[in-house]
Short mmCIF file of C-alpha atoms and ligand atoms in Angstrom, two decimals:
data_model
loop_
_atom_site.label_atom_id
_atom_site.label_comp_id
_atom_site.label_asym_id
_atom_site.label_seq_id
_atom_site.Cartn_x
_atom_site.Cartn_y
_atom_site.Cartn_z
CA UNK V 1 11.35 6.39 -13.67
CA UNK V 2 8.12 6.22 -11.76
CA UNK V 3 7.16 9.47 -10.01
CA UNK V 4 4.77 9.89 -7.11
CA UNK V 5 2.91 12.94 -5.97
CA UNK V 6 3.99 14.75 -2.82
CA UNK V 7 0.64 15.60 -1.19
CA UNK V 8 2.05 19.07 -0.40
CA UNK V 9 2.84 19.63 -4.08
CA UNK V 10 5.32 18.48 -6.70
CA UNK V 11 6.58 15.11 -7.92
CA UNK V 12 9.18 12.93 -6.31
CA UNK V 13 10.89 10.00 -8.00
CA UNK V 14 9.74 6.74 -6.40
CA UNK V 15 13.44 5.93 -5.94
CA UNK V 16 15.54 8.34 -3.89
CA UNK V 17 19.31 8.26 -3.47
CA UNK V 18 20.44 7.74 0.13
CA UNK V 19 23.92 9.25 0.03
CA UNK V 20 25.06 7.80 3.34
CA UNK V 21 26.31 4.63 1.69
CA UNK V 22 28.58 6.19 -0.91
CA UNK V 23 31.77 4.11 -1.17
CA UNK V 24 34.04 5.05 1.72
CA UNK V 25 31.17 5.77 4.10
CA UNK V 26 32.34 3.12 6.56
CA UNK V 27 35.51 5.08 7.27
CA UNK V 28 33.77 8.45 7.13
CA UNK V 29 35.46 9.59 3.93
CA UNK V 30 33.06 9.25 1.01
CA UNK V 31 34.93 8.89 -2.25
CA UNK V 32 34.05 11.98 -4.36
CA UNK V 33 34.83 10.30 -7.67
CA UNK V 34 32.64 7.30 -6.97
CA UNK V 35 29.93 9.58 -5.56
CA UNK V 36 30.01 11.67 -8.72
CA UNK V 37 29.49 8.60 -10.89
CA UNK V 38 26.60 7.37 -8.75
CA UNK V 39 24.84 10.74 -8.62
CA UNK V 40 25.35 11.26 -12.32
CA UNK V 41 23.86 7.84 -13.15
CA UNK V 42 20.98 8.35 -10.71
CA UNK V 43 20.03 11.72 -12.22
CA UNK V 44 20.34 10.25 -15.70
CA UNK V 45 17.89 7.49 -14.63
CA UNK V 46 15.38 10.06 -13.36
CA UNK V 47 16.13 10.06 -9.62
CA UNK V 48 15.29 13.54 -8.33
CA UNK V 49 15.74 13.19 -4.55
CA UNK V 50 19.07 13.06 -2.66
CA UNK V 51 19.23 12.47 1.07
CA UNK V 52 22.16 13.37 3.32
CA UNK V 53 22.68 14.62 6.89
CA UNK V 54 24.95 16.87 8.91
CA UNK V 55 26.00 13.85 10.95
CA UNK V 56 27.10 11.66 8.03
CA UNK V 57 30.86 12.32 8.07
CA UNK V 58 32.01 14.24 5.00
CA UNK V 59 28.74 13.52 3.20
CA UNK V 60 27.16 16.94 2.78
CA UNK V 61 30.45 18.31 1.42
CA UNK V 62 30.67 15.55 -1.18
CA UNK V 63 27.02 15.94 -2.19
CA UNK V 64 27.52 19.71 -2.61
CA UNK V 65 30.71 19.24 -4.60
CA UNK V 66 29.20 16.62 -6.89
CA UNK V 67 26.01 18.60 -7.57
CA UNK V 68 28.08 21.66 -8.34
CA UNK V 69 30.50 19.80 -10.66
CA UNK V 70 27.68 18.06 -12.50
CA UNK V 71 25.60 21.27 -12.68
CA UNK V 72 22.43 19.40 -11.71
CA UNK V 73 21.39 21.17 -8.51
CA UNK V 74 18.19 22.47 -10.09
CA UNK V 75 17.21 18.99 -11.31
CA UNK V 76 17.14 17.41 -7.86
CA UNK V 77 15.52 17.87 -4.49
CA UNK V 78 18.09 17.99 -1.70
CA UNK V 79 17.24 16.71 1.77
CA UNK V 80 19.40 17.06 4.84
CA UNK V 81 18.92 16.87 8.59
CA UNK V 82 19.37 19.05 11.64
CA UNK V 83 21.47 17.45 14.43
CA UNK V 84 18.91 18.71 16.91
CA UNK V 85 20.36 16.98 19.96
CA UNK V 86 23.37 19.32 19.71
CA UNK V 87 21.24 22.48 19.62
CA UNK V 88 21.40 24.36 22.90
CA UNK V 89 20.03 27.75 21.80
CA UNK V 90 18.19 29.22 18.80
CA UNK V 91 21.53 30.45 17.48
CA UNK V 92 22.52 26.81 16.94
CA UNK V 93 19.67 26.32 14.42
CA UNK V 94 21.12 29.11 12.28
CA UNK V 95 24.68 27.97 12.80
CA UNK V 96 23.94 24.45 11.55
CA UNK V 97 21.79 25.52 8.61
CA UNK V 98 24.37 28.13 7.53
CA UNK V 99 27.05 25.47 7.59
CA UNK V 100 24.89 22.93 5.76
CA UNK V 101 24.07 25.38 2.96
CA UNK V 102 27.76 26.15 2.66
CA UNK V 103 28.70 22.47 2.55
CA UNK V 104 25.95 21.70 0.03
CA UNK V 105 26.88 24.75 -2.10
CA UNK V 106 23.28 25.83 -2.34
CA UNK V 107 20.95 28.52 -1.02
CA UNK V 108 18.10 26.20 -0.08
CA UNK V 109 17.37 22.79 1.40
CA UNK V 110 14.25 21.39 -0.25
CA UNK V 111 13.41 18.87 2.47
CA UNK V 112 14.73 19.58 5.98
CA UNK V 113 14.42 16.95 8.68
CA UNK V 114 14.82 16.78 12.41
CA UNK V 115 17.30 13.90 12.49
CA UNK V 116 16.05 10.82 14.29
CA UNK V 117 13.31 12.21 16.51
CA UNK V 118 12.20 9.33 18.71
CA UNK V 119 10.01 10.92 21.34
CA UNK V 120 7.71 13.86 21.91
CA UNK V 121 10.11 15.15 24.57
CA UNK V 122 12.83 15.78 21.97
CA UNK V 123 10.47 17.84 19.85
CA UNK V 124 9.08 19.73 22.86
CA UNK V 125 12.62 20.70 23.86
CA UNK V 126 13.12 22.21 20.39
CA UNK V 127 9.77 23.98 20.61
CA UNK V 128 10.97 25.44 23.93
CA UNK V 129 14.02 26.78 22.09
CA UNK V 130 11.74 28.52 19.55
CA UNK V 131 12.13 26.19 16.60
CA UNK V 132 8.60 26.73 15.25
CA UNK V 133 9.16 30.46 14.70
CA UNK V 134 12.61 29.70 13.29
CA UNK V 135 11.15 27.24 10.77
CA UNK V 136 8.61 29.79 9.61
CA UNK V 137 11.34 32.40 9.12
CA UNK V 138 13.48 29.98 7.11
CA UNK V 139 10.56 29.03 4.93
CA UNK V 140 9.65 32.66 4.35
CA UNK V 141 13.23 33.39 3.30
CA UNK V 142 13.30 30.32 1.03
CA UNK V 143 16.20 28.62 2.83
CA UNK V 144 13.98 25.64 3.74
CA UNK V 145 11.23 24.13 1.61
CA UNK V 146 9.41 21.27 3.33
CA UNK V 147 9.83 20.34 7.00
CA UNK V 148 9.76 16.83 8.43
CA UNK V 149 11.49 14.35 10.71
CA UNK V 150 13.17 10.99 10.50
CA UNK V 151 11.99 8.44 13.01
CA UNK V 152 13.37 5.40 14.78
CA UNK V 153 11.16 5.41 17.87
CA UNK V 154 8.26 3.24 18.95
CA UNK V 155 4.86 2.69 17.37
CA UNK V 156 3.30 4.37 20.42
CA UNK V 157 5.30 7.58 20.05
CA UNK V 158 4.89 7.92 16.29
CA UNK V 159 1.25 9.11 16.11
CA UNK V 160 1.90 11.48 19.01
CA UNK V 161 4.70 13.07 17.01
CA UNK V 162 2.56 13.29 13.90
CA UNK V 163 0.05 15.37 15.84
CA UNK V 164 2.65 17.60 17.50
CA UNK V 165 3.28 19.81 14.46
CA UNK V 166 2.00 20.50 10.96
CA UNK V 167 4.71 18.38 9.32
CA UNK V 168 4.99 18.19 5.54
CA UNK V 169 6.62 14.76 5.54
CA UNK V 170 8.21 12.06 7.61
CA UNK V 171 10.90 9.47 6.96
CA UNK V 172 10.36 6.04 8.48
CA UNK V 173 12.09 2.68 8.44
CA UNK V 174 9.86 0.25 6.57
CA UNK V 175 10.32 -3.13 4.92
CA UNK V 176 8.51 -6.45 4.85
CA UNK V 177 10.15 -7.66 8.04
CA UNK V 178 9.02 -4.56 9.93
CA UNK V 179 5.28 -4.15 9.53
CA UNK V 180 4.92 -3.87 13.29
CA UNK V 181 8.32 -2.35 14.01
CA UNK V 182 8.85 1.35 14.83
CA UNK V 183 6.25 3.36 12.83
CA UNK V 184 5.20 0.20 10.98
CA UNK V 185 2.24 -0.14 8.65
CA UNK V 186 -0.07 1.64 11.08
CA UNK V 187 2.29 4.62 11.16
CA UNK V 188 2.65 4.68 7.39
CA UNK V 189 -1.11 4.79 6.96
CA UNK V 190 -1.57 7.37 9.72
CA UNK V 191 0.97 9.75 8.18
CA UNK V 192 -0.51 9.39 4.70
CA UNK V 193 -4.03 9.97 6.09
CA UNK V 194 -2.77 13.29 7.50
CA UNK V 195 -1.75 14.39 4.00
CA UNK V 196 1.98 13.99 4.60
CA UNK V 197 4.52 12.63 2.16
CA UNK V 198 6.06 9.44 3.53
CA UNK V 199 9.64 8.59 2.67
CA UNK V 200 10.92 5.12 3.48
CA UNK V 201 14.44 4.26 4.62
CA UNK V 202 16.02 0.84 5.12
CA UNK V 203 13.72 -0.82 2.53
CA UNK V 204 16.26 -3.69 2.30
CA UNK V 205 17.39 -3.57 5.92
CA UNK V 206 20.97 -2.60 5.13
CA UNK V 207 21.25 -5.32 2.47
CA UNK V 208 19.92 -8.13 4.69
CA UNK V 209 16.87 -8.42 2.44
CA UNK V 210 19.14 -8.39 -0.61
CA UNK V 211 22.64 -9.80 -1.06
CA UNK V 212 23.05 -10.55 2.66
CA UNK V 213 19.78 -12.46 2.87
CA UNK V 214 19.93 -15.77 4.77
CA UNK V 215 20.01 -18.79 2.46
CA UNK V 216 16.70 -20.36 3.63
CA UNK V 217 14.83 -17.11 2.93
CA UNK V 218 16.56 -16.71 -0.41
CA UNK V 219 15.43 -20.21 -1.39
CA UNK V 220 11.78 -19.27 -0.81
CA UNK V 221 12.11 -16.33 -3.18
CA UNK V 222 14.00 -18.35 -5.76
CA UNK V 223 11.21 -20.90 -5.82
CA UNK V 224 8.61 -18.14 -6.15
CA UNK V 225 10.62 -16.24 -8.80
CA UNK V 226 8.04 -14.59 -10.94
CA UNK V 227 8.21 -12.21 -13.88
CA UNK V 228 10.36 -9.23 -12.95
CA UNK V 229 10.87 -10.43 -9.39
CA UNK V 230 14.11 -12.29 -9.96
CA UNK V 231 16.30 -10.99 -7.13
CA UNK V 232 15.72 -10.51 -3.39
CA UNK V 233 16.23 -6.75 -3.88
CA UNK V 234 13.47 -6.67 -6.52
CA UNK V 235 11.10 -8.42 -4.11
CA UNK V 236 11.97 -6.12 -1.21
CA UNK V 237 11.73 -2.84 -3.10
CA UNK V 238 8.58 -3.89 -4.97
CA UNK V 239 6.92 -4.76 -1.67
CA UNK V 240 7.52 -1.23 -0.37
CA UNK V 241 6.39 0.41 -3.62
CA UNK V 242 3.30 -1.77 -3.59
CA UNK V 243 1.96 0.55 -0.86
CA UNK V 244 0.21 3.61 -2.32
CA UNK V 245 0.92 5.51 0.92
CA UNK V 246 4.66 5.42 0.20
CA UNK V 247 5.77 8.55 -1.65
CA UNK V 248 9.39 7.53 -2.17
CA UNK V 249 11.89 5.02 -0.89
CA UNK V 250 15.52 5.76 -0.24
CA UNK V 251 18.11 3.27 -1.30
CA UNK V 252 21.72 3.66 -0.19
CA UNK V 253 23.15 2.83 -3.59
CA UNK V 254 26.91 2.45 -3.65
CA UNK V 255 27.52 1.61 -7.32
CA UNK V 256 26.14 2.50 -10.74
CA UNK V 257 25.04 -1.12 -11.15
CA UNK V 258 22.83 -0.80 -8.08
CA UNK V 259 21.39 2.45 -9.46
CA UNK V 260 20.51 0.72 -12.72
CA UNK V 261 19.06 -2.33 -11.02
CA UNK V 262 16.90 -0.27 -8.64
CA UNK V 263 15.83 2.21 -11.32
CA UNK V 264 14.68 -0.67 -13.53
CA UNK V 265 12.56 -2.05 -10.69
CA UNK V 266 11.19 1.42 -9.88
CA UNK V 267 9.83 1.76 -13.40
CA UNK V 268 7.62 -1.31 -12.94
CA UNK V 269 6.72 -1.48 -9.24
CA UNK V 270 3.48 0.45 -9.18
CA UNK V 271 1.19 0.71 -6.15
CA UNK V 272 -1.00 -2.38 -5.77
CA UNK V 273 0.86 -4.27 -8.49
CA UNK V 274 1.90 -7.35 -6.46
CA UNK V 275 -0.30 -10.42 -6.82
CA UNK V 276 -1.73 -12.43 -3.88
CA UNK V 277 0.70 -15.26 -4.73
CA UNK V 278 3.65 -12.87 -4.59
CA UNK V 279 2.49 -11.44 -1.29
CA UNK V 280 2.13 -14.95 0.05
CA UNK V 281 5.75 -15.67 -0.90
CA UNK V 282 6.81 -12.58 1.03
CA UNK V 283 4.83 -13.80 4.06
CA UNK V 284 6.71 -17.11 3.92
CA UNK V 285 10.04 -15.28 3.72
CA UNK V 286 9.10 -13.24 6.77
CA UNK V 287 8.47 -16.43 8.73
CA UNK V 288 11.86 -17.84 7.72
CA UNK V 289 13.55 -14.54 8.40
CA UNK V 290 12.12 -14.30 11.88
CA UNK V 291 13.70 -17.65 12.73
CA UNK V 292 17.21 -16.61 11.68
CA UNK V 293 17.37 -12.88 12.29
CA UNK V 294 18.28 -12.88 15.95
CA UNK V 295 19.65 -9.30 16.19
CA UNK V 296 17.92 -6.63 14.05
CA UNK V 297 21.19 -4.83 13.27
CA UNK V 298 21.19 -3.02 9.91
CA UNK V 299 24.96 -2.40 9.84
CA UNK V 300 24.48 1.38 9.87
CA UNK V 301 27.54 1.84 12.17
CA UNK V 302 25.92 4.69 14.11
CA UNK V 303 27.20 2.91 17.25
CA UNK V 304 30.81 2.97 16.07
CA UNK V 305 33.56 3.45 16.95
CA UNK V 306 33.52 1.49 20.17
CA UNK V 307 36.20 2.91 22.50
CA UNK V 308 37.23 -0.67 23.27
CA UNK V 309 37.60 -1.70 19.67
CA UNK V 310 34.58 -3.97 19.29
CA UNK V 311 33.39 -4.29 15.70
CA UNK V 312 29.74 -4.16 16.76
CA UNK V 313 28.00 -4.57 13.37
CA UNK V 314 30.55 -7.21 12.39
CA UNK V 315 29.79 -9.23 15.53
CA UNK V 316 26.04 -9.08 14.91
CA UNK V 317 26.36 -9.93 11.22
CA UNK V 318 28.37 -13.03 12.13
CA UNK V 319 25.93 -13.95 14.89
CA UNK V 320 22.96 -13.78 12.51
CA UNK V 321 24.95 -15.69 9.89
CA UNK V 322 25.50 -18.45 12.42
CA UNK V 323 21.74 -19.04 12.50
CA UNK V 324 21.17 -18.53 8.80
CA UNK V 325 24.15 -20.46 7.43
CA UNK V 326 25.31 -22.63 10.32
CA UNK V 327 27.45 -22.12 13.38
CA UNK V 328 30.74 -22.89 11.72
CA UNK V 329 30.15 -20.27 9.01
CA UNK V 330 29.16 -17.78 11.67
CA UNK V 331 32.35 -18.43 13.66
CA UNK V 332 34.50 -18.12 10.56
CA UNK V 333 32.89 -14.80 9.76
CA UNK V 334 33.20 -13.68 13.35
CA UNK V 335 36.94 -14.27 13.62
CA UNK V 336 37.60 -12.80 10.18
CA UNK V 337 35.47 -9.71 10.77
CA UNK V 338 37.07 -9.32 14.16
CA UNK V 339 40.43 -8.93 12.42
CA UNK V 340 42.11 -11.43 14.66
CA UNK V 341 44.85 -11.95 12.08
CA UNK V 342 45.93 -8.34 12.35
CA UNK V 343 46.74 -8.76 16.01
CA UNK V 344 43.99 -6.34 16.97
CA UNK V 345 41.06 -8.61 17.68
CA UNK V 346 37.75 -6.83 18.00
CA UNK V 347 35.78 -9.52 19.68
CA UNK V 348 32.61 -9.37 21.66
CA UNK V 349 34.70 -10.15 24.74
CA UNK V 350 36.36 -6.74 24.43
CA UNK V 351 33.06 -5.18 25.48
CA UNK V 352 33.20 -3.77 29.00
CA UNK V 353 29.51 -2.88 29.03
CA UNK V 354 30.09 0.89 29.20
CA UNK V 355 26.92 1.47 27.16
CA UNK V 356 28.43 4.32 25.10
CA UNK V 357 27.22 2.66 21.89
CA UNK V 358 23.64 1.75 22.75
CA UNK V 359 22.15 5.25 22.80
CA UNK V 360 23.19 5.77 19.17
CA UNK V 361 21.44 2.65 17.88
CA UNK V 362 18.31 3.51 15.86
CA UNK V 363 17.18 -0.11 16.20
CA UNK V 364 17.28 0.20 20.00
CA UNK V 365 19.38 -2.89 20.35
CA UNK V 366 20.70 -3.54 23.83
CA UNK V 367 24.19 -3.82 22.40
CA UNK V 368 26.16 -4.97 25.48
CA UNK V 369 23.55 -7.66 26.27
CA UNK V 370 23.43 -8.91 22.71
CA UNK V 371 27.23 -8.93 22.49
CA UNK V 372 27.17 -11.25 25.47
CA UNK V 373 24.94 -13.55 23.39
CA UNK V 374 27.45 -13.31 20.51
CA UNK V 375 30.29 -14.22 22.81
CA UNK V 376 28.45 -17.22 24.24
CA UNK V 377 27.66 -18.57 20.79
CA UNK V 378 30.75 -17.70 18.79
CA UNK V 379 33.63 -17.71 21.28
CA UNK V 380 33.89 -21.27 22.55
CA UNK V 381 34.98 -21.50 26.16
CA UNK V 382 38.53 -22.86 25.77
CA UNK V 383 39.49 -20.07 23.37
CA UNK V 384 38.20 -17.35 25.59
CA UNK V 385 41.23 -16.68 27.84
CA UNK V 386 43.56 -16.61 24.83
CA UNK V 387 41.34 -14.21 22.98
CA UNK V 388 41.04 -11.98 26.01
CA UNK V 389 44.81 -11.93 26.32
CA UNK V 390 45.20 -11.06 22.64
CA UNK V 391 42.61 -8.35 22.99
CA UNK V 392 44.55 -6.74 25.82
CA UNK V 393 47.94 -6.88 24.13
CA UNK V 394 48.72 -3.55 22.49
CA UNK V 395 50.31 -4.05 19.07
CA UNK V 396 50.63 -0.50 17.85
S1 LIG E 401 29.09 -1.22 25.62
FE1 LIG E 401 30.67 -2.54 24.79
S2 LIG E 401 30.46 -2.38 22.59
FE2 LIG E 401 29.35 -0.66 23.49
S3 LIG E 401 30.86 1.04 23.48
FE3 LIG E 401 30.98 0.03 25.48
S4 LIG E 401 32.62 -1.48 25.25
FE4 LIG E 401 31.98 -0.86 23.18
S1 LIG E 402 24.03 -2.14 16.48
FE1 LIG E 402 22.54 -0.54 15.94
S2 LIG E 402 23.78 1.31 15.56
FE2 LIG E 402 25.17 -0.44 15.54
S3 LIG E 402 25.33 -1.02 13.37
FE3 LIG E 402 23.70 -2.27 14.27
S4 LIG E 402 21.81 -1.13 13.90
FE4 LIG E 402 23.49 0.30 13.57
#
């Protein structure tokens, strides 16, 4: 395993385990047995950083159980996140941390994050509730090690947030399709210049830079296949690790095979190790990707469930597939993913535009508007009334 230095002290494995995507995550019930195998393999391969969050259903409990059963708590750094939007008084900070420590079966969180801070106003509200003094007390007592935030806001807000507090680290979305998206390259460099550790999430954009990559982009990488860069995942992860400012990247590994594949790449992908020809291939992929990736949905499911039954990530995956692989393929995927054969169709036309989903989307997608695009492209006119009727017919 390759290790990188945390500027505030210590070593972090270049590859971190994002626990959100344990098998079963989509239904909110991570499978403890599968999670145990993945964590065990990751630790065996030298991974020493595990990331979870209060808001990932059932996830902290499973992480705590697995670490306890494997007896490896002292070999890993545990990161989790405060659901700050639910905090109404200083007592809530204690209430959440107490519960998280209980769930994680530990007496300390090594890296504690404000979950998805997107604007200065959110942080200022917490400051008004006394969070700075609370953080200092937790650090003094040893219940919290490093303090940071995860970010899905705009490139304008990011440097403002960096300056708002003496953060130890930040966690940003970063991959080769997003150099100017959210914190972007400028944000990565700004955080590193301030002496912060920078952890990267979504390095493969929820798999869309790996196994779900559009065929035209995949062809570019296949033609450029070079040395160890034989899979789209290897290209995507190596590109992130090529940046010396990146301390660690989180991968949501959901099988031991993925752990092995990513750990192998992590051993070789040193900062500055990509050649100009390899970087040029990435630039060509970005151009292809931009032509086919119409909705930047990562499939995280933060927007789900929709009270009207719309399979939001499924609709967007099919929509993007219709540009990458052809309209017919997209429609096939759309009707399959929408579970029309079960009698409970979850089509874009079910959307009533209530907007309940959009505020949860870290990619800031205007979900109702983009679902209207999906409907126009993938639900041909003549089918529409029938589908609407089906959607309204209760079957259970
Ligand atoms: S806006 Fe549409 S997709 Fe979003 S929650 Fe409302 S009905 Fe569901
Ligand atoms: S629409 Fe947004 S919140 Fe929903 S799955 Fe896609 S990226 Fe995640």
